[in-house]
Coordinates of C-alpha atoms in Angstrom, one line a residue:
X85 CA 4.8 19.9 -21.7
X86 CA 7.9 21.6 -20.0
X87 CA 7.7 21.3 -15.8
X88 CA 10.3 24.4 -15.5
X89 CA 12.5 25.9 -12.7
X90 CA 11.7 23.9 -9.8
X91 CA 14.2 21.6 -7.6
X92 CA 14.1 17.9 -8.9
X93 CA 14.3 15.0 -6.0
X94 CA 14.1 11.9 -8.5
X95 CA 13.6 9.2 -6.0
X96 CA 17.3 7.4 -6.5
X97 CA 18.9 8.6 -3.1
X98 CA 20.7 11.6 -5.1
X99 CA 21.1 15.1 -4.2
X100 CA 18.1 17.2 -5.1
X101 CA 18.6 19.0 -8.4
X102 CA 18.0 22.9 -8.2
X103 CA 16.4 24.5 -11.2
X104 CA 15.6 21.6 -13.4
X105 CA 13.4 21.4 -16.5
X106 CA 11.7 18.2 -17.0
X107 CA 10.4 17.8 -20.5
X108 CA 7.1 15.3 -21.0
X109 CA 6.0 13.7 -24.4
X110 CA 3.2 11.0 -24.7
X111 CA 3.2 10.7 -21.1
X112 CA 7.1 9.7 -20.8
X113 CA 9.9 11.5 -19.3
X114 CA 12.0 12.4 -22.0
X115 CA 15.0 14.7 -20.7
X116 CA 15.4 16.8 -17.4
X117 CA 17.9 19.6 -19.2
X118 CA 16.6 22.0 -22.4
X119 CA 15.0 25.5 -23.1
X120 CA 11.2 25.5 -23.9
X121 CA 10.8 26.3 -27.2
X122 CA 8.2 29.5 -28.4
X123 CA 4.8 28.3 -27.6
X124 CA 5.7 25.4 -25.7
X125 CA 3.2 24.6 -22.9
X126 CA 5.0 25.5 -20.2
X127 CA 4.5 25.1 -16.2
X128 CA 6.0 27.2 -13.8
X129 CA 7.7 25.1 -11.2
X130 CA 9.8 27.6 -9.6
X131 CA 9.9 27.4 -5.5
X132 CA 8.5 23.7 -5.7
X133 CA 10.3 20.3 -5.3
X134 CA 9.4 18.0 -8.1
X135 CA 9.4 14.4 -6.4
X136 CA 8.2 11.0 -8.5
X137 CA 4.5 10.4 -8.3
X138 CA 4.4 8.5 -4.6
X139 CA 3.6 5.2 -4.3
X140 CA 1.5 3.0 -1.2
X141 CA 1.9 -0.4 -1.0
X142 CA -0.9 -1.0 1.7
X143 CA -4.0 0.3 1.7
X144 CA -7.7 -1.1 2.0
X145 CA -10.0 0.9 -0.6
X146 CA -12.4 -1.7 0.3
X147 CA -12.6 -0.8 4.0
X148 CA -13.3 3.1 3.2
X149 CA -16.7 3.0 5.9
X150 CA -17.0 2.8 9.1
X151 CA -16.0 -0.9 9.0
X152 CA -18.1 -2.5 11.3
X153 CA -21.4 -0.8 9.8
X154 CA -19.8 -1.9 6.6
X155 CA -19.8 -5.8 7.4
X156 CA -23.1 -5.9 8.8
X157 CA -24.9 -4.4 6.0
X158 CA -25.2 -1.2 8.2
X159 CA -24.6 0.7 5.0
X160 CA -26.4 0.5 1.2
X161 CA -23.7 -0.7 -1.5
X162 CA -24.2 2.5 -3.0
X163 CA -22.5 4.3 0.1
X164 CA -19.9 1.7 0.1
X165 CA -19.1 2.2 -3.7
X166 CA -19.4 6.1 -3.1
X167 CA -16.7 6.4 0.1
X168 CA -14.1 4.1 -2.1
X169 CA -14.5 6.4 -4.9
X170 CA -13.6 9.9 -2.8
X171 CA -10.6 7.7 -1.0
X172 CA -9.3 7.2 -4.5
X173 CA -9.7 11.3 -5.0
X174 CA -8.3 12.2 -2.2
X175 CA -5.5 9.4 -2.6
X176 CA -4.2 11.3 -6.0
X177 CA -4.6 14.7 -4.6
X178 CA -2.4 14.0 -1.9
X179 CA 0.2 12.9 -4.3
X180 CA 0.0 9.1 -4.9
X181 CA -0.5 8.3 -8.4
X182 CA 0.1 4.6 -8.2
X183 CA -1.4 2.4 -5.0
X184 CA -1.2 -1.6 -4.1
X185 CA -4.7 -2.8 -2.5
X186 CA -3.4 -5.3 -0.2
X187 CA -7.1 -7.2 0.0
X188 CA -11.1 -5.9 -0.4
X189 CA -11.6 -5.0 -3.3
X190 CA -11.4 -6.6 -7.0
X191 CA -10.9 -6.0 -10.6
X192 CA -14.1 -3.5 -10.2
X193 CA -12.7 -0.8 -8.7
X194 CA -9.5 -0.6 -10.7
X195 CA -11.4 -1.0 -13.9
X196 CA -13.2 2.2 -13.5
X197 CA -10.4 4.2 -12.1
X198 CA -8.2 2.7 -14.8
X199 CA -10.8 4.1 -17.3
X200 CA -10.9 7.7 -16.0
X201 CA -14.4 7.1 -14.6
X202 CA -12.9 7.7 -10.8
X203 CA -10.2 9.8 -10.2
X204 CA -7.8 8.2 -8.5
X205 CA -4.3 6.4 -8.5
X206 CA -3.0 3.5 -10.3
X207 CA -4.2 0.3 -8.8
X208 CA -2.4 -2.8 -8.0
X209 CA -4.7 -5.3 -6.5
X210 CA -4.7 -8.8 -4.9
X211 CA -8.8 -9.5 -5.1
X212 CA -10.0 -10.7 -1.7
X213 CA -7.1 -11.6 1.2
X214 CA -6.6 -15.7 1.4
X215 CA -6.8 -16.3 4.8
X216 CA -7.7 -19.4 7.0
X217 CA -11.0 -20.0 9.0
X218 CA -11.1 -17.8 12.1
X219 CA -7.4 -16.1 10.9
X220 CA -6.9 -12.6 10.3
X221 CA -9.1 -11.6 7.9
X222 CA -12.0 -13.4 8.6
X223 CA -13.9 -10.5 10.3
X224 CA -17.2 -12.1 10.9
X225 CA -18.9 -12.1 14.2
X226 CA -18.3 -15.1 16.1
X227 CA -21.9 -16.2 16.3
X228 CA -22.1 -15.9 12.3
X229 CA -22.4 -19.3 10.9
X230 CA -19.0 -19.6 8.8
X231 CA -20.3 -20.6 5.3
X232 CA -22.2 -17.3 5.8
X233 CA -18.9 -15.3 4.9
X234 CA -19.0 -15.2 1.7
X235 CA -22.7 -13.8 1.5
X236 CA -20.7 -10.9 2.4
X237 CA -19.1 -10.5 -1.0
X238 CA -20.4 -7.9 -3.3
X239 CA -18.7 -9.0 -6.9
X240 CA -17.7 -5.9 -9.1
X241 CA -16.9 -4.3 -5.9
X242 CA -15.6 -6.0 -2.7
X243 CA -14.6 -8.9 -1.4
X244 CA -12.6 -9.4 1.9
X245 CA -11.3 -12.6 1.9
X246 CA -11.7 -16.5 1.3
X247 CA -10.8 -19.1 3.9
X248 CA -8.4 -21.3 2.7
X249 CA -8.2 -24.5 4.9
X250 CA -5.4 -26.8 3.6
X251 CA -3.3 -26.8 0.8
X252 CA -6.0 -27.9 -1.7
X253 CA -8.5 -24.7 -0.8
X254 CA -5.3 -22.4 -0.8
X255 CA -4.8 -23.8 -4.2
X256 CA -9.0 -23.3 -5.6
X257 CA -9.1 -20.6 -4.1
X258 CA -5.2 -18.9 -5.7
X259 CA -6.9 -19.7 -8.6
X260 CA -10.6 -17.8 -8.1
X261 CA -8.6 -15.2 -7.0
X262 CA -6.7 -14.5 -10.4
X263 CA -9.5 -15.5 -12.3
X264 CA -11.3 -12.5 -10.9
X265 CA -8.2 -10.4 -12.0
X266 CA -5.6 -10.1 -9.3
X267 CA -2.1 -9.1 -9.7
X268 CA -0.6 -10.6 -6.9
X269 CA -1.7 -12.9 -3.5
X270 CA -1.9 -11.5 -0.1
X271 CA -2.1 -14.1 2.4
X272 CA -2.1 -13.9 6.3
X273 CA -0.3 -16.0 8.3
X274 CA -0.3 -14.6 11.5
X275 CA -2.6 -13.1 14.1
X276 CA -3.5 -9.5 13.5
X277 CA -3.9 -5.7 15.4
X278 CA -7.4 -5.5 14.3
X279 CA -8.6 -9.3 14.1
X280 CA -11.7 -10.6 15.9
X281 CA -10.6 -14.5 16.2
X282 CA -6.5 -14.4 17.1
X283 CA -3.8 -13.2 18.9
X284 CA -0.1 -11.5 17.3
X285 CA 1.4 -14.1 18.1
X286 CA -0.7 -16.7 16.7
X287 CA 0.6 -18.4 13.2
X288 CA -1.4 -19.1 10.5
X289 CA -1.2 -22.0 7.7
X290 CA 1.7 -24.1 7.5
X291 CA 4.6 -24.0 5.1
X292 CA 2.4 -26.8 2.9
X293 CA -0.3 -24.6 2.5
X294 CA 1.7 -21.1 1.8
X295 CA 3.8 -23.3 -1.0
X296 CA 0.9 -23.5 -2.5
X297 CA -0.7 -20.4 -2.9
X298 CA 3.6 -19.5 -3.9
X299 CA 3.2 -22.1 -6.8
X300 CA 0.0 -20.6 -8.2
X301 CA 1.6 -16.9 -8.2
X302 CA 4.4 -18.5 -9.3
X303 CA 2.7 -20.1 -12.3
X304 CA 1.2 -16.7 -13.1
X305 CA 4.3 -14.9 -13.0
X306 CA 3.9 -12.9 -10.0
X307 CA 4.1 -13.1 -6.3
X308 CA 3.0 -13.8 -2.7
X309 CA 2.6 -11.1 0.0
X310 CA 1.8 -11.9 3.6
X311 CA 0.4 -10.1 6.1
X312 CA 2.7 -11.1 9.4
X313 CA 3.6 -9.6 12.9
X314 CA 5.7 -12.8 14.8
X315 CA 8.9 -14.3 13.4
X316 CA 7.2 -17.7 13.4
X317 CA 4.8 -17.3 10.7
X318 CA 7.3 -15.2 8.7
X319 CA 9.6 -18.0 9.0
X320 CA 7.0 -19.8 7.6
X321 CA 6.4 -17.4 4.5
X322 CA 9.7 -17.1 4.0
X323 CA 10.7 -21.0 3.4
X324 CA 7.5 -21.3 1.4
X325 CA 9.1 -18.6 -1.6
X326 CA 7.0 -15.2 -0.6
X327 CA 8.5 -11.8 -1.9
X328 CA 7.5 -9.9 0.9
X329 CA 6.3 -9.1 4.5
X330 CA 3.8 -6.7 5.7
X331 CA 3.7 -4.8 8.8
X332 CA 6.7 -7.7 10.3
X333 CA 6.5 -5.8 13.5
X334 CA 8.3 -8.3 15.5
X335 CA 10.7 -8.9 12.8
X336 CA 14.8 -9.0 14.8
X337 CA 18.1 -9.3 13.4
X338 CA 17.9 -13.5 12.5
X339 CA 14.7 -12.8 10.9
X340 CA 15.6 -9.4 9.1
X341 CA 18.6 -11.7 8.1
X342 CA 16.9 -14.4 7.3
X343 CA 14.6 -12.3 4.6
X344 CA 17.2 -10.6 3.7
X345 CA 19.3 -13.8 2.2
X346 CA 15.9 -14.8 0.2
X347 CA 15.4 -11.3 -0.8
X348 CA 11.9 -10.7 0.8
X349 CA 11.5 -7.1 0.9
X350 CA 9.5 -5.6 4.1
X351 CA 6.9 -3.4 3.8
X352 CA 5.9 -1.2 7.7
X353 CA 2.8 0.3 8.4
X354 CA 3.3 3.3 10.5
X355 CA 0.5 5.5 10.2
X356 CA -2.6 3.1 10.7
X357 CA -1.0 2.1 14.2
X358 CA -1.0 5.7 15.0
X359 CA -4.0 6.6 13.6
X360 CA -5.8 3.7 16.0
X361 CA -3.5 4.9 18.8
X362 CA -5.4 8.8 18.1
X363 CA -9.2 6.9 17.8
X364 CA -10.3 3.3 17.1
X365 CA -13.9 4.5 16.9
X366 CA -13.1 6.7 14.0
X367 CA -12.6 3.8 11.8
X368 CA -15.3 2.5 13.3
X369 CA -13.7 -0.2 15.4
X370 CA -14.5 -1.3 19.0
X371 CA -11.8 1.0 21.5
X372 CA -9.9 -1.9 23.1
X373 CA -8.3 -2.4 19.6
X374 CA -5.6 0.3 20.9
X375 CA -4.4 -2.6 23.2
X376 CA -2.6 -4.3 20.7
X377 CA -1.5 -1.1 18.7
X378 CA 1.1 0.5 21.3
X379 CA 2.9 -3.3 21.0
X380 CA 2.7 -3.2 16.8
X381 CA 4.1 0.2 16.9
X382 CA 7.3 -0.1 18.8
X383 CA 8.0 -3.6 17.0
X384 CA 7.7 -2.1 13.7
X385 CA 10.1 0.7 14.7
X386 CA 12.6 -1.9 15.8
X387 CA 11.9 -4.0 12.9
X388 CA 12.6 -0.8 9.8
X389 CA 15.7 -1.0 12.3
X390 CA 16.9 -4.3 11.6
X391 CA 15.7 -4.8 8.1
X392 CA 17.8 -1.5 7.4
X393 CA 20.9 -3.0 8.9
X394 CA 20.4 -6.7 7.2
X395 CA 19.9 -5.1 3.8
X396 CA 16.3 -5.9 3.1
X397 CA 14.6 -3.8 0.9
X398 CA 11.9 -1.4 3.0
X399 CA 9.1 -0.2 1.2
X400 CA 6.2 2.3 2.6
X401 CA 2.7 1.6 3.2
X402 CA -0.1 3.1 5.3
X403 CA -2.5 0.3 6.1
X404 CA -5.2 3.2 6.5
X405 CA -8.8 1.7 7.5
X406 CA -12.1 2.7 8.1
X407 CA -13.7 6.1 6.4
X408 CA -10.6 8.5 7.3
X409 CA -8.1 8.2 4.8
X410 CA -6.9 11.4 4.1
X411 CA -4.0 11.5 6.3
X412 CA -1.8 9.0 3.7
X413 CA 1.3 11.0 3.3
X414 CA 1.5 10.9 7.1
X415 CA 3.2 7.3 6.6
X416 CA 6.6 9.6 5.2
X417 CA 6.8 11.8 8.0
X418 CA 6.4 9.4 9.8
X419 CA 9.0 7.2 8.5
X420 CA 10.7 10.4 8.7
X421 CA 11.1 10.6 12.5
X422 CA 12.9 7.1 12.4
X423 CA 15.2 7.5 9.3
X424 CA 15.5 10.3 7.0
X425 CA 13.1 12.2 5.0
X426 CA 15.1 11.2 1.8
X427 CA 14.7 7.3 3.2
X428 CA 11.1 7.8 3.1
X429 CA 11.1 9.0 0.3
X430 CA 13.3 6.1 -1.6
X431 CA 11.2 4.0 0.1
X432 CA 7.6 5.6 -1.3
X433 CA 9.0 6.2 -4.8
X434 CA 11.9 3.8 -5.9
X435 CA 11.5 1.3 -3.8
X436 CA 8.2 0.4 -4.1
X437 CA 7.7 0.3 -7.5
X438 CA 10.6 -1.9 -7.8
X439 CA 8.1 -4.1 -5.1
X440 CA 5.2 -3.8 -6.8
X441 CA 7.6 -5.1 -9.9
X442 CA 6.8 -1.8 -11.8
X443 CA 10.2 -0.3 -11.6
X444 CA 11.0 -0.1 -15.1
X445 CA 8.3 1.7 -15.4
X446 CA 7.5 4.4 -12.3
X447 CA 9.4 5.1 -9.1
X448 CA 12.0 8.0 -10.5
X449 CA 12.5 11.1 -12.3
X450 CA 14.2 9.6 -15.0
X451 CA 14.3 9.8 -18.8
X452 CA 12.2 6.8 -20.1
X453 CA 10.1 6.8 -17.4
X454 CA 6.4 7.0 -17.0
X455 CA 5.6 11.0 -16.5
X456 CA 3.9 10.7 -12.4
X457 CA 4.9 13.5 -10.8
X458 CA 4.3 15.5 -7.9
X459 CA 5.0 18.9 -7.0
X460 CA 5.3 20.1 -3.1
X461 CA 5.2 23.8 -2.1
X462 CA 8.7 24.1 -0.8
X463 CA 11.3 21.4 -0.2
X464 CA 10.0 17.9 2.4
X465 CA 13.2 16.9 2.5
X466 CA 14.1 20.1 4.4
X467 CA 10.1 19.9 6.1
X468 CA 9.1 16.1 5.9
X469 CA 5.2 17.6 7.5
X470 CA 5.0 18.8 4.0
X471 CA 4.5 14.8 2.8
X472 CA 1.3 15.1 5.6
X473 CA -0.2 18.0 3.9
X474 CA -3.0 17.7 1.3
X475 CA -2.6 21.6 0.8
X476 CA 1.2 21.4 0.4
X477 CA 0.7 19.4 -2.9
X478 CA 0.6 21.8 -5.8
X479 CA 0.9 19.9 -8.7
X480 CA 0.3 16.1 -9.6
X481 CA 0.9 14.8 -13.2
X482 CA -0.1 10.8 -13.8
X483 CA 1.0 9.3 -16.9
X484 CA 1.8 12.8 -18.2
X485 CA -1.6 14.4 -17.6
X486 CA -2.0 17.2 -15.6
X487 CA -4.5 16.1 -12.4
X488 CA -4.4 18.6 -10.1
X489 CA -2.8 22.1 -10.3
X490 CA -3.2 24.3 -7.2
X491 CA -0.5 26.3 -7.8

């Protein structure tokens, strides 16, 4: 299959590449020069801007309802199951062909997404979040008896979290967590925007008991993620061994520093904050969550700020909660407003993949490279609202296949 004629951006930082032929074999890149030969499938990519297939390292498939109908068994697992799998459609239609679930779901819903059953992007995924008793994360009601939370589980499907209350439950639980299949841990370890129990500036489990849950990834050959706003708690994360920081909205120059010395990469979270900022209640949240937002948002800014200047690697995620998800490529344009387009781009494509420890893989237009590709009616580097817009993406390819022509 022969992409033909349209402008190539392929994710490294380079120049875009005007009139470029990208030639695809057994789902693999195999040159970006060459004439089509007679009777070679061929598509027509003039006027578009072929970009790598766009990666997000946050998001919540598992919180695709109205979230608190979702914990309170307002809605039937069939509903639940049903919103996941049109967040995963609309997820690869808007251009992301590869995804890391940062906590809520389990080996489930990758397995049937992975089969072709669901449309949808790759999926990375860390099983439920490990979290401590009454941390972010734990999202019961404060009236609900605590060894009630796990009646929320629905195995095969979703599971938010496990309290982890000292090293030794950090541990047993590290472990339930892979054996259930996930790639990777996601702990939290500080307060959070949308937590019923804490404040931001609250830290959560010592160094002892993130070491551990380090030494279990470790073990497994793979790596610890933490949700974190404060320095504190990244600190924290940081002297335990973790490869990376989400949201790190309060994250300054020592810190940034600091991360960027242990090579912790930083992954902001942009578009949630504003989407809460536009309406809580639309992800089905009480309204007074916008209190905390307008501080997150500001302190992330600053934050992609100093981790730029220290050198640590940014990646891109959305964070997107609650049933309307369809605004993901909002996260680049957003992004786009603080640095450059072609920064949030790097960020979505190369960078993240070399996060999510795929990036021999996916993350460029390269030769040798898994075919995901994506196609945008004219040029976002020149328009970043064109990473926004659904309708702007005219062609997607994931692992070489064709998934969604609209051109």
């Amino acid at each position: 299959m022969w992409l033909s004629g349209g402008t190539v951006v392929d994710g490294t930082g380079s120049d875009p590449q005007p009139d470029r032929t990208v030639l695809v074999e057994d789902g693999r890149i195999v040159e970006l020069d060459g004439t089509p030969p007679a009777g070679a499938e061929v598509l027509d990519c003039s006027g578009l801007t072929i970009t790598p297939g766009l990666i997000d390292a946050h998001v919540h498939f598992g919180l695709s309802s109205p979230i608190e109908a979702s914990l309170t068994r307002g809605l039937s697992v069939a509903e639940l199951a049903a919103d996941m799998f049109e967040n995963c459609r609309q997820t690869l239609d808007a251009g992301f062909t590869t995804v890391r679930d940062t906590g809520g779901i389990d080996g489930g819903l990758a397995g049937v997404v992975a089969k072709g059953k669901v449309p949808g992007p790759r999926i990375l995924q860390c099983g439920p979040v490990l979290c401590q008793t009454g941390g972010h994360g734990h999202m019961a009601s404060e009236w609900e008896p605590t060894a009630d939370w796990t009646d929320h589980h629905i195995p095969g499907l979703r599971s938010m979290s496990m309290l982890c209350d000292g090293p030794d439950e950090m541990r047993r639980n590290a472990r339930e967590a892979f054996r259930r299949g996930a790639e990777f841990l996601k702990l939290c370890v500080t307060g959070g925007v949308v937590s019923r129990h804490d404040k931001l500036t609250d830290t959560q489990f010592d160094v002892a008991e993130i070491s551990a849950a380090v030494a279990e990834a470790t073990a497994r050959g793979t790596y610890v993620t933490v949700h974190a706003h404060n320095n504190a708690g990244i600190r924290n994360a940081v002297a335990a061994g973790v490869r990376c920081v989400e949201h790190g909205s309060q994250i300054d120059e020592e810190t940034a520093a600091l991360m960027a010395e242990h090579d912790v990469a930083h992954v902001p979270t942009l578009a949630v904050v504003h989407a809460l900022l536009d309406d809580a209640a639309e992800a089905g949240l009480p309204a007074n969550i916008a209190d905390r937002v307008g501080v997150a948002l500001q302190g992330q800014i600053d934050a992609i700020h100093a981790s730029r200047a220290a050198g640590v690697r940014i990646g891109s995620g959305s964070d997107l909660i609650g049933p309307k998800q369809d605004g993901r490529g909002r996260e680049l344009l957003l992004r786009s407003e603080i640095e450059t387009p072609m920064d949030a781009l790097v960020s979505a494509t190369r960078v993240n993949a070399d996060i999510l420890g795929i990036g021999a893989d996916v993350g460029t237009v390269e030769a040798g490279k898994r075919a995901d590709l994506v196609a945008f009616r004219g040029n976002p580097l020149d328009d970043p609202k064109l990473f926004a817009d659904r309708s702007a993406v005219a062609l997607v390819v994931q692992n070489g296949a064709v998934v969604k022509d609209a051109r």
